Tab-separated table of C-alpha atoms in Angstrom:
chain	number	residue	atom	x	y	z
D	192	MET	CA	-11.847	-2.510	52.926
D	193	ALA	CA	-11.528	0.687	50.892
D	194	SER	CA	-8.749	-0.863	48.843
D	195	LEU	CA	-10.919	-3.882	48.043
D	196	GLN	CA	-13.760	-1.606	47.017
D	197	GLY	CA	-11.400	0.348	44.773
D	198	LEU	CA	-10.140	-2.886	43.177
D	199	TYR	CA	-13.719	-4.017	42.632
D	200	ASN	CA	-14.663	-0.726	40.964
D	201	SER	CA	-11.559	-0.876	38.786
D	202	LEU	CA	-12.376	-4.401	37.614
D	203	LYS	CA	-15.984	-3.421	36.978
D	204	ASN	CA	-14.956	-0.449	34.852
D	205	THR	CA	-12.523	-2.625	32.920
D	206	LEU	CA	-15.245	-5.165	32.171
D	207	ARG	CA	-17.559	-2.395	31.005
D	208	GLN	CA	-14.916	-1.152	28.624
D	209	LEU	CA	-14.268	-4.654	27.307
D	210	THR	CA	-17.954	-5.235	26.619
D	211	GLY	CA	-18.761	-1.696	25.502
D	212	PRO	CA	-19.086	-0.217	21.997
D	213	THR	CA	-15.454	0.974	21.931
D	214	PHE	CA	-14.094	-2.538	22.318
D	215	PHE	CA	-16.650	-3.870	19.844
D	216	ASN	CA	-15.541	-1.313	17.267
D	217	PHE	CA	-11.937	-2.305	17.937
D	218	LEU	CA	-12.754	-5.931	17.194
D	219	VAL	CA	-14.720	-5.118	14.041
D	220	HIS	CA	-12.086	-2.842	12.533
D	221	GLY	CA	-9.189	-4.992	13.728
D	222	LYS	CA	-10.772	-8.006	12.038
D	223	ASN	CA	-10.903	-6.196	8.696
D	224	TYR	CA	-7.316	-4.938	8.879
D	225	LEU	CA	-5.948	-8.275	10.044
D	226	SER	CA	-7.923	-10.395	7.590
D	227	SER	CA	-6.866	-8.260	4.613
D	228	ASP	CA	-3.238	-8.584	5.656
D	229	ILE	CA	-3.541	-12.359	6.109
D	230	ILE	CA	-5.285	-12.827	2.750
D	231	ASN	CA	-2.708	-10.749	0.885
D	232	LYS	CA	0.228	-12.563	2.452
D	233	THR	CA	-1.377	-15.977	1.884
D	234	ILE	CA	-1.952	-15.253	-1.801
D	235	GLY	CA	1.622	-13.996	-2.053
D	236	VAL	CA	2.952	-17.235	-0.564
D	237	PHE	CA	0.899	-19.349	-2.965
D	238	THR	CA	2.158	-17.418	-5.997
D	239	ILE	CA	5.822	-17.996	-5.108
D	240	PRO	CA	6.011	-21.644	-6.338
D	241	ILE	CA	4.079	-20.626	-9.458
D	242	LEU	CA	6.548	-17.857	-10.295
D	243	THR	CA	9.595	-19.991	-9.539
D	244	ARG	CA	8.354	-22.554	-12.073
D	245	ILE	CA	7.599	-19.965	-14.749
D	246	LEU	CA	10.618	-17.691	-14.372
D	247	VAL	CA	14.272	-18.582	-14.758
D	248	PRO	CA	16.496	-17.466	-11.830
D	249	ALA	CA	17.677	-14.318	-13.629
D	250	GLU	CA	14.101	-13.236	-14.380
D	251	TYR	CA	13.041	-13.920	-10.809
D	252	GLY	CA	15.936	-11.759	-9.668
D	253	TYR	CA	14.767	-8.894	-11.890
D	254	LEU	CA	11.277	-9.298	-10.427
D	255	GLY	CA	12.686	-8.935	-6.922
D	256	ILE	CA	14.688	-5.868	-7.967
D	257	PHE	CA	11.545	-4.253	-9.375
D	258	ILE	CA	9.641	-4.796	-6.116
D	259	THR	CA	12.563	-3.428	-4.094
D	260	ILE	CA	12.913	-0.272	-6.211
D	261	VAL	CA	9.161	0.387	-5.959
D	262	ALA	CA	9.290	0.091	-2.174
D	263	LEU	CA	12.373	2.301	-1.740
D	264	THR	CA	11.191	4.923	-4.225
D	265	GLY	CA	7.810	5.030	-2.531
D	266	ILE	CA	9.496	5.980	0.737
D	267	LEU	CA	11.490	8.698	-1.021
D	268	LEU	CA	8.525	10.177	-2.896
D	269	ASP	CA	6.080	10.012	0.000
D	270	LEU	CA	7.823	12.829	1.929
D	271	ASN	CA	6.004	11.455	5.009
D	272	LEU	CA	3.142	13.851	4.234
D	273	ARG	CA	0.576	11.097	4.621
D	274	ALA	CA	1.159	11.195	8.387
D	275	SER	CA	-0.545	14.594	8.436
D	276	ILE	CA	-3.791	12.976	7.260
D	277	THR	CA	-4.219	11.093	10.526
D	278	ARG	CA	-3.282	14.122	12.581
D	279	TYR	CA	-5.589	16.646	10.905
D	280	TYR	CA	-8.526	14.260	10.633
D	281	PHE	CA	-9.263	14.829	14.316
D	282	GLU	CA	-9.021	18.635	14.152
D	283	ASP	CA	-12.541	19.963	14.726
D	284	ASP	CA	-11.975	23.418	13.245
D	285	LEU	CA	-10.395	22.215	9.993
D	286	ASP	CA	-11.939	21.830	6.546
D	287	PHE	CA	-10.712	18.272	6.278
D	288	ALA	CA	-12.143	17.622	2.815
D	289	GLY	CA	-10.254	20.632	1.459
D	290	PHE	CA	-7.129	19.608	3.338
D	291	LEU	CA	-7.310	16.053	2.008
D	292	GLY	CA	-7.604	17.230	-1.589
D	293	SER	CA	-4.734	19.675	-1.134
D	294	ASN	CA	-2.650	16.935	0.457
D	295	PHE	CA	-3.214	14.545	-2.452
D	296	ILE	CA	-2.374	17.164	-5.064
D	297	GLY	CA	0.576	18.527	-3.097
D	298	VAL	CA	2.155	15.125	-2.601
D	299	LEU	CA	1.798	14.242	-6.287
D	300	VAL	CA	3.267	17.579	-7.387
D	301	PHE	CA	6.216	17.625	-4.977
D	302	SER	CA	6.977	13.948	-5.508
D	303	GLY	CA	6.783	14.611	-9.256
D	304	PHE	CA	9.628	17.119	-8.921
D	305	ILE	CA	11.661	14.439	-7.154
D	306	LEU	CA	10.689	11.874	-9.774
D	307	LEU	CA	11.830	13.933	-12.769
D	308	PRO	CA	15.600	13.815	-12.092
D	309	LEU	CA	15.318	10.119	-11.251
D	310	LEU	CA	13.751	9.514	-14.646
D	311	PHE	CA	16.219	11.818	-16.394
D	312	PHE	CA	19.174	9.806	-15.112
D	313	ALA	CA	17.406	6.456	-15.502
D	314	GLY	CA	19.904	5.290	-18.113
D	315	GLU	CA	22.946	6.051	-15.991
D	316	VAL	CA	21.472	4.564	-12.810
D	317	SER	CA	20.235	1.397	-14.480
D	318	ALA	CA	23.584	0.959	-16.226
D	319	TYR	CA	25.400	1.334	-12.905
D	320	TRP	CA	23.104	-1.215	-11.281
D	321	ASN	CA	23.301	-3.447	-14.372
D	322	ILE	CA	19.529	-3.694	-14.779
D	323	PRO	CA	17.284	-2.880	-17.755
D	324	SER	CA	16.486	0.822	-18.006
D	325	LYS	CA	12.882	-0.035	-18.847
D	326	LEU	CA	12.509	-1.977	-15.601
D	327	TYR	CA	13.947	0.890	-13.559
D	328	THR	CA	11.638	3.407	-15.258
D	329	TYR	CA	8.554	1.262	-14.685
D	330	ALA	CA	9.479	0.880	-11.027
D	331	LEU	CA	9.783	4.657	-10.563
D	332	LEU	CA	6.458	5.336	-12.269
D	333	THR	CA	4.732	2.570	-10.308
D	334	ALA	CA	5.917	4.015	-7.003
D	335	TRP	CA	4.605	7.433	-8.017
D	336	VAL	CA	1.130	6.337	-9.135
D	337	MET	CA	0.731	4.291	-5.934
D	338	ILE	CA	0.828	7.460	-3.796
D	339	PRO	CA	-2.918	8.302	-4.067
D	340	LEU	CA	-3.924	4.799	-3.005
D	341	ALA	CA	-1.462	4.794	-0.099
D	342	ASN	CA	-2.784	8.153	1.132
D	343	TYR	CA	-6.377	7.009	0.701
D	344	LEU	CA	-5.740	3.916	2.817
D	345	VAL	CA	-4.318	6.145	5.573
D	346	TYR	CA	-7.457	8.269	5.423
D	347	LEU	CA	-9.699	5.189	5.623
D	348	THR	CA	-7.801	4.017	8.695
D	349	ALA	CA	-8.218	7.378	10.435
D	350	ALA	CA	-11.915	7.494	9.504
D	351	GLN	CA	-12.406	3.915	10.773
D	352	ARG	CA	-13.833	2.849	7.437
D	353	SER	CA	-12.209	-0.548	7.658
D	354	THR	CA	-14.619	-2.305	5.291
D	355	ILE	CA	-13.681	-0.013	2.402
D	356	TYR	CA	-10.020	-0.320	3.447
D	357	PHE	CA	-10.372	-4.094	3.242
D	358	ARG	CA	-11.810	-3.929	-0.284
D	359	TYR	CA	-9.209	-1.584	-1.736
D	360	ASN	CA	-6.288	-3.320	-0.038
D	361	ILE	CA	-7.420	-6.724	-1.268
D	362	LEU	CA	-8.174	-5.363	-4.730
D	363	PHE	CA	-4.695	-3.940	-5.155
D	364	GLN	CA	-2.462	-6.400	-3.299
D	365	THR	CA	-4.200	-9.654	-4.208
D	366	GLY	CA	-5.146	-8.349	-7.656
D	367	THR	CA	-1.509	-7.496	-8.342
D	368	ALA	CA	-0.280	-10.920	-7.222
D	369	VAL	CA	-2.861	-12.950	-9.158
D	370	LEU	CA	-2.887	-10.895	-12.364
D	371	SER	CA	0.913	-10.676	-12.384
D	372	ALA	CA	1.211	-14.458	-12.283
D	373	TYR	CA	-1.293	-14.725	-15.145
D	374	VAL	CA	0.433	-12.131	-17.339
D	375	ILE	CA	3.888	-13.528	-16.567
D	376	TYR	CA	2.700	-16.958	-17.658
D	377	TRP	CA	1.485	-15.702	-21.047
D	378	LEU	CA	4.414	-13.429	-21.902
D	379	SER	CA	6.714	-15.095	-24.402
D	380	GLU	CA	9.871	-13.201	-23.384
D	381	GLU	CA	11.084	-10.968	-20.572
D	382	LYS	CA	8.343	-12.437	-18.434
D	383	PHE	CA	9.396	-10.484	-15.334
D	384	TYR	CA	7.833	-7.372	-16.911
D	385	GLY	CA	4.434	-8.907	-16.236
D	386	ARG	CA	4.572	-7.651	-12.657
D	387	ALA	CA	5.552	-4.166	-13.813
D	388	TYR	CA	2.731	-3.984	-16.363
D	389	VAL	CA	0.073	-5.155	-13.918
D	390	GLN	CA	1.142	-3.161	-10.877
D	391	LEU	CA	1.559	0.056	-12.858
D	392	ALA	CA	-1.814	-0.322	-14.583
D	393	LEU	CA	-3.709	-1.364	-11.458
D	394	ALA	CA	-2.194	1.375	-9.314
D	395	THR	CA	-3.066	3.957	-11.977
D	396	LEU	CA	-6.679	2.808	-12.278
D	397	ILE	CA	-7.262	2.662	-8.535
D	398	GLY	CA	-5.470	5.963	-8.019
D	399	ILE	CA	-7.858	7.602	-10.497
D	400	ALA	CA	-10.846	5.944	-8.843
D	401	VAL	CA	-10.040	7.164	-5.356
C-alpha cells in the first residue's frame, strides 16, 4: 500500500512539473530556438538550387571553401571563452555586466593576435591551398567579426531571452543566405565573392549593434 502511495505521489509531482511554469518556459524558449533553426535551414535548402544555377562548378567550390574556412577559423579564434558566459551568468556575487564586457573585449583582442599571423601568411597559405588570397583573407576577417554575435547569442541563451535570440539568429543566418544569393546574381564576375561581401558586412554591422 505504501509503495502504491509513493507511486501516486511521484506521478502527481511529475504532472505538476509538466504543467507548471518551468515546463511552460521550456516550451516557449524551445519553440524559439527550434523555429529559428528550422527557418534558417529551410532558407538554406531553397537557396541551393538558385546558387547551382548561377554559379559554375568552380565558383560553387570556392563558395564552399569560404564557408569551411570561416567555420574552422571561428573555432580557432573563439578560444572556447564563450563557454564562460553561461557559467558566470549564474554566479550571484559577480558583476556580470562588467564580466560580459571584459569577455567580449578580451576575446576580440586575443583572437586578433591569433588572426594577425594568419593574415600575414595569407599569400603563402592560399597559394598552398590553390585558392585566391582575397577569398582566404575575407574568410579570416569574417570569422573574426562574427565573434561578438556568437558570444551575444550564448548570453541570450543563458539569460533565456529566446525572442531576441530568434531575431538576431534569423537576421544573420537568413539575411546572409538571401542577400548572398541576390549579390551573387548581380555580380558580373567572380560571383562567389558575393557571399564573402555579404557575410563580412552583415557580421560587422550586427557585431557593432550588439
